[in-house]
Every structure is written in structure tokens, then in C-alpha cells.
């Protein structure tokens, strides 16, 4: 690739397109697309479909091509449902991936715009700043204070200060000073970089193999259900043999070949009924749909397992500034030690960045403007040097040639600034009182000091070597977001502890905490206390302390560790570069979409597009909803399979002939056609139950199918079995010559019961009519319910019934079936009533 020179206006859109054509996308490994054919093949290879195909094949061998053909039609129906579903989830997940993929600022057509990093082309001008992970190799065209952490490439931990290409000495080493490399991290400063190499041709790309994308791991739930499916398949295999043998013994009058085939068929019916092929589908559909719904609410899930973990969150650690508060600062109070407020404001302004992006500095400059110091006046002189702000120092300063003298303007947290001011002990007392007074109002207090060295040589090398004169104090207000108070109350009710983390001082933090109704707002751990504590002490302390003040990002890691040590499931927010390790370590790392750094976003499980605390609470609530819906769906699948499996097992054992069975393979498939959409559409859409935020967080160790759900499912399934199979068996006894009628009664009962079951099981507390009411407006719900009924009518009352070996029911027979179906499910409402009245 030759080096391009790009005009300051950047590439044109057309040039960019052409270059993308020429060089491809900026990605390490081109994305593979699974072909449609591949997908279908993948689905057909599932054990369930193999069984179906074997059954269809046997029909053909048996000389019943009509039955075989019907089976095949159904199989195609189920495959289509599955393919559509998979296509939809894939699309959803890809859209989510695109949304959370890294972006970069470039200049194109003379304008600044943000594009996806994969769309960078050689020659692009990209702009980087603190916290950006550089997405391509390029030459530094313009830079100020640019420091890059290149350890991912060179292993060198020390940051590298970059210079522009015209200042470089040509005999430099392999790693150039005027060049930025993909995969490295901007830790300070800003720069404009002209992209030189992209994708696999970058230095990072050349390392090759070890940076290949990690494959998607199955989520814990997927693993759990995986073993559940295996268990069921094992049981199915055993019962398959049992039913096969029993059927064989039952029909001694058939020819050997027929006998064998009928036995296999009976066995297959049972095996089909036993394999819970829906489980894996439920998980992928529910989790990805859940993530999609969250994305629409400004909460971007980067890792699918996060959706299930969310429901178990028990501690929410959040940054105060910007998440709990609005991050809209205003200067509310100024106090000059010598009464000279003008001087205080001028020094404060001089101490700000010339291109301030920090909301606090912006507020300060706005205030300066208001009292008559324009930016032109403040920054009209010459900036000699600056003392950079660091989290450890918590102060910063600028040295200006201003109005024909040298002035050092410094500002920062009062504790730190006061250590470099020369104050008498009486003055110190006055200042301390003032600081407390301002802090108690919830203001962030900043101290401002100045120094006027006579010559440049007298400028101290470090800010800590300065001898400042204190000008005064500034009190900045950053009001809490309006909804926060409600949200905190909601969390408290839901058994979730909210922990506030802030760089501000303890008094300010406590005052804000009190304002928003945080419990225990006067227990505080400061950064210094944290440094002096052992990990064990911290574990003990965090049990009742919820405010951490004057902390630096590095402390967050210890805080997360302490909570996790105590068995809590921790969600932690972060925006800075240094927050990344804590975000990774937390169960749910939450990055800020607006003000967060690229690195923190990459480390996070969740990106909060609006940086709002309420969104976190909503996300946790929705995580709980998704999890309970998965539980409901799994319970439902369990329940509905019990009558099907038991019927397939018991009929042969009772000596019913192969032609008179309640369910032939055909009917099992037909039922699957209803069960599938019921699960993945109806149950997935279930809104949260009203008390979802009044329960304690779920125990993370709890199994998906816990004892109470299992018990409930088995009870419901057995009753349903008794009702459907009992009716079938009774009608068959009355009309042995008309097995179709008996079968239709049993079959209709299962189908109708399915409708009731969804309503009854949509809550463990609310009654079915309440959940009906909630869903009355949901068109999709109605479509599925009415679809089931229409489907039932079609298979009963059109000529189709002969193909399906069913018989039309009379009106009274239909209503008897309807009534039995109702009773066989609605009895559970009485259980709810009892539970409600006796609080069990
Ligand atoms: P938070 O995590 O609450 O946003 P920060 O870590 O940003 O807090 O800031 C911690 C403290 O550092 C502030 O309370 C303030 O005293 C000081 N500080 C932050 N930014 C600046 C700045 N630009 N100039 C001077 N002091 C600052
Ligand atoms: Mg801050």
C-alpha cells in the first residue's frame, strides 16, 4: 500500500467507497455468512427431525405414502418455523452487534462524522482522543499531548508520547513515534491521524492468530438446558425400547415385518413426545428478543448471557456524577478568602482547559462569562505549561503569560490544594468551615489558588512543588436526576442495594445520598480508608456501607471484589479507561454510551445509551421478566409434553392396537406445530408481573427448573393427561369401532387446554382473568389464540380430517371437550387462591 496524502478536508464519500472496494473492510477476519442451505441442514440434523424423517420414511415403506406425505408436509412446516426463527434471531443479534461495534470520528467531505471502525479506509483522517482504542495504523498529522499505551503490541507498559510526522527523526526504531498502531490505546491528549493500513495488514493484524474473535460461548442457561435435553433424550431411548417391545408382543396376529414396523413407529411416537426440542429454541429466542427489546429502551446488551444474569443482580454500584446526577453543573456559590470574587473567578477561568469538555469546567467558564471574563480575555495570553489532572492528585494547573506577568492558576479538590497553600491556622479554620458548609448543601467544592513566579525559570516542575495563595472556593451544583428517588425506592423494595461511588468528598456525597433517599446515607468509606483496609475488612464493611467517596477508578476493582466475595451479584458502571478492569470483573459491567471511553465500552456487558440510572433499573427489571418468562416457558413445555408422552407410553401398555392409539406420529407433530409458536411468541411476550420488583433477587445458583416449578408442571401435566387420555379411553371403550372419535376427543382436549394453560401459567399470583386483561390489547396474542382455534376447526371439520385420522365432533361433543379442557387446567386457579389467602 502506498502512503496517501489527504487534504485537510479528508476523503470524499466517493473516494472512500472506491478505496473500500479496493482494500476491503477494516477487520481482522472477514465475517463468514452461514448459507441458507447450511442452516436448514443444521436444523434437520437435530434428533427431533431425524425421528420425524425416519417416521415419514417408515410410512412410505409401509405402503402408506399418504401418511408419509402428510408427515413430510408437517416436517417442512416445523422446519420453516425454525428457519424463520433462526433468521430472525440472527438478524436481531447482528443488529445489536452493529450498534455496539466500535465507532470512530473521521473527517470526510470536509465534515466531522462518526463511522463504524470497519468502514475506515487508507487515507481517512481519523480523530482520536483519550480513551479511544485506535482502530487502524496511521501517521500522526496533528497532535497535542498525545500519549498512547502500546503494551498490547510491544509489551512495554510505559506510555509512548507521540509527535507529528514532520518532527520525527528518520533514523528511528521499528516502532515509530509519528505513527499510531491499531489495537493501542490513547491515554491522554488528542490527535488527527491519517490512516495508512487497515485490517489484517496492520501490525496488530500481523500478529494474526491470537487475536481471532473468540467463538460465542453457550450461556450458563444454555449449558443447563443442554444437559436437561440430554437427560430427556436418554430416558426417551429407554422408553422407546420398552414401548417397541410391548407393541410387538401386543400384535401377534400381524406378519413379522408389519409387527416390527408398527413397534418401531409406536416407539418413535413416544421418543418424539419426549424430546424437549423446544428448550434450546426458547433460550436463544427469549434472550435475543430480550436484548432487542432492551436496545429499544437505550440499553445495549453486548453479551447475551448478561440478559439472564441481570435478573439476579443484588448490588448496583453506580457513579454519582452523570448517572445519579444530571451531569449539568452550575457554579452556585463563590467564596473569596479576601473578598475579591473577581480575582477568584479570573484565576478559576485561567485554570480551565481552553477547549473544556468536562461539564464542570464548562460550568466554570460559563460563570466567568457571566461575571465579565470572556474566553478571549482569559485565553488571550500564552500558555507556557500545564500540570495535568490525575485521579491521584485531584488537582491541576495552567501557567500563563497573562497581562504581562506569569501566573500559575491551579484548582482542584480542597484537601489537595490546601496542602500547597500557605495559610495560617486561623485562616485554615475559616476555610474548613466554609468547605463543610458548602459540602453539606450537596455542592462539589473546588479550591482555587494562584502563584506569580517572576521568571520562567522559577516555575516549579510539579504542581506539588508550588506555593499557592488561596483565592477562594467554588461550589458547584449537579442536581440529581428527577427519577432517581423513585428508582432507589424501587430497588430497595426489590432487594437490590444501590451503592454510590464518587470522586467527590464524603459530605457532598452524603448530602446527595440523603436527597435521593438512599438508606444508610451517613455511613461512608473514603478512598484513604479503603487504602488502609485489608480485603477481609472491606468485605465486612461493605455489608452496611453504600457510599464510597474520594475514590479513584482503581478502587472500583476492590469494591466489586468485596461484594462478590460476599456472594452478591454485582453490576458496576464505569466510563474511564481505568474502569475497564472493574467492568470486566463485575458480573454486569455497564459502560456509558454518551461519555464513556471506547475501552470501557469494550469491557462492558451492557452499554447505557442515555447514561441514565433509571435505564439501569429498567434493565434489571426486564432481566427479571425475561428470566421468569424462560422459566414459565420451560415449565409449560414440560407440562404439555407429559400428556403426550404418557399417552404414547400407556396406550400400548394397556393393549390398545396400533391403529387405535390416541396419538400417532402425525398427531405428535401436529401438536408440536402449536406448542412451538405458543412458546416462542406468546410466552416470550408476557409482560412483567406486577410484583416483579417486590421480590428478592433470584439466587444465582438456583436451577432453571426448580423444585416448585417441577412440581407444578408435573401436577398440571398429570391432570391434563388424566383428562385427555381418560376421555379418549372412555370413548374408545364405548365405540371400539370408531377410534377416530376417541382420538379426536383426546386430541381436542389437549389443544384447547393449551390455550388455558398459557393464561393460567402466565403468573403464579395473578389470576388468569387478570393476565387476560393485561394481554387484551396484544394483537399477536390474539392472533396465536385465534389461530389455534381456527386450526382446530380446519382439522376437525374439513376433508382434511380423514387424512389426519380424525373425526368431526358434534357441537355437544365439542363443548364437552372444551369443558374438560377448561377444568383440567383452571383447577390451578384454586391453588393460587389458597396460596394467596394463606400466604404460602
Ligand atoms: P466523579 O467520579 O464523581 O466524577 P472525579 O473523579 O471526576 O469525580 O473528580 C474527583 C474530584 O477531582 C472532584 O471532586 C474535584 O475535586 C477534582 N476534579 C475533577 N475534575 C477536575 C478538574 N477539571 N479540575 C480540578 N479539579 C477537578
Ligand atoms: Mg468525573
PDB file of C-alpha atoms and ligand atoms in Angstrom, residues 319 321-322 327 329 358-360 389 391 444 502-504 575 595, ligand 2:
ATOM      1  CA  UNK A 319     -21.035   6.515  39.611  1.00  0.00           C
ATOM      2  CA  UNK A 321     -21.696  12.105  38.523  1.00  0.00           C
ATOM      3  CA  UNK A 322     -23.767  11.777  35.379  1.00  0.00           C
ATOM      4  CA  UNK A 327     -24.080  15.985  34.900  1.00  0.00           C
ATOM      5  CA  UNK A 329     -23.120  21.539  36.604  1.00  0.00           C
ATOM      6  CA  UNK A 358     -15.579  18.438  31.260  1.00  0.00           C
ATOM      7  CA  UNK A 359     -19.057  19.640  32.356  1.00  0.00           C
ATOM      8  CA  UNK A 360     -17.548  21.148  35.476  1.00  0.00           C
ATOM      9  CA  UNK A 389      -5.100  16.486  36.187  1.00  0.00           C
ATOM     10  CA  UNK A 391      -7.093  10.963  39.601  1.00  0.00           C
ATOM     11  CA  UNK A 444     -18.938  19.956  44.891  1.00  0.00           C
ATOM     12  CA  UNK A 502     -17.869   9.185  43.604  1.00  0.00           C
ATOM     13  CA  UNK A 503     -14.694  11.162  43.415  1.00  0.00           C
ATOM     14  CA  UNK A 504     -16.341  13.937  45.411  1.00  0.00           C
ATOM     15  CA  UNK A 575     -16.736   5.387  31.921  1.00  0.00           C
ATOM     16  CA  UNK A 595     -19.464   9.992  27.870  1.00  0.00           C
TER      17      UNK A 595
HETATM   18 MG1  LIG B   2     -15.760  12.997  36.656  1.00  0.00          MG
END
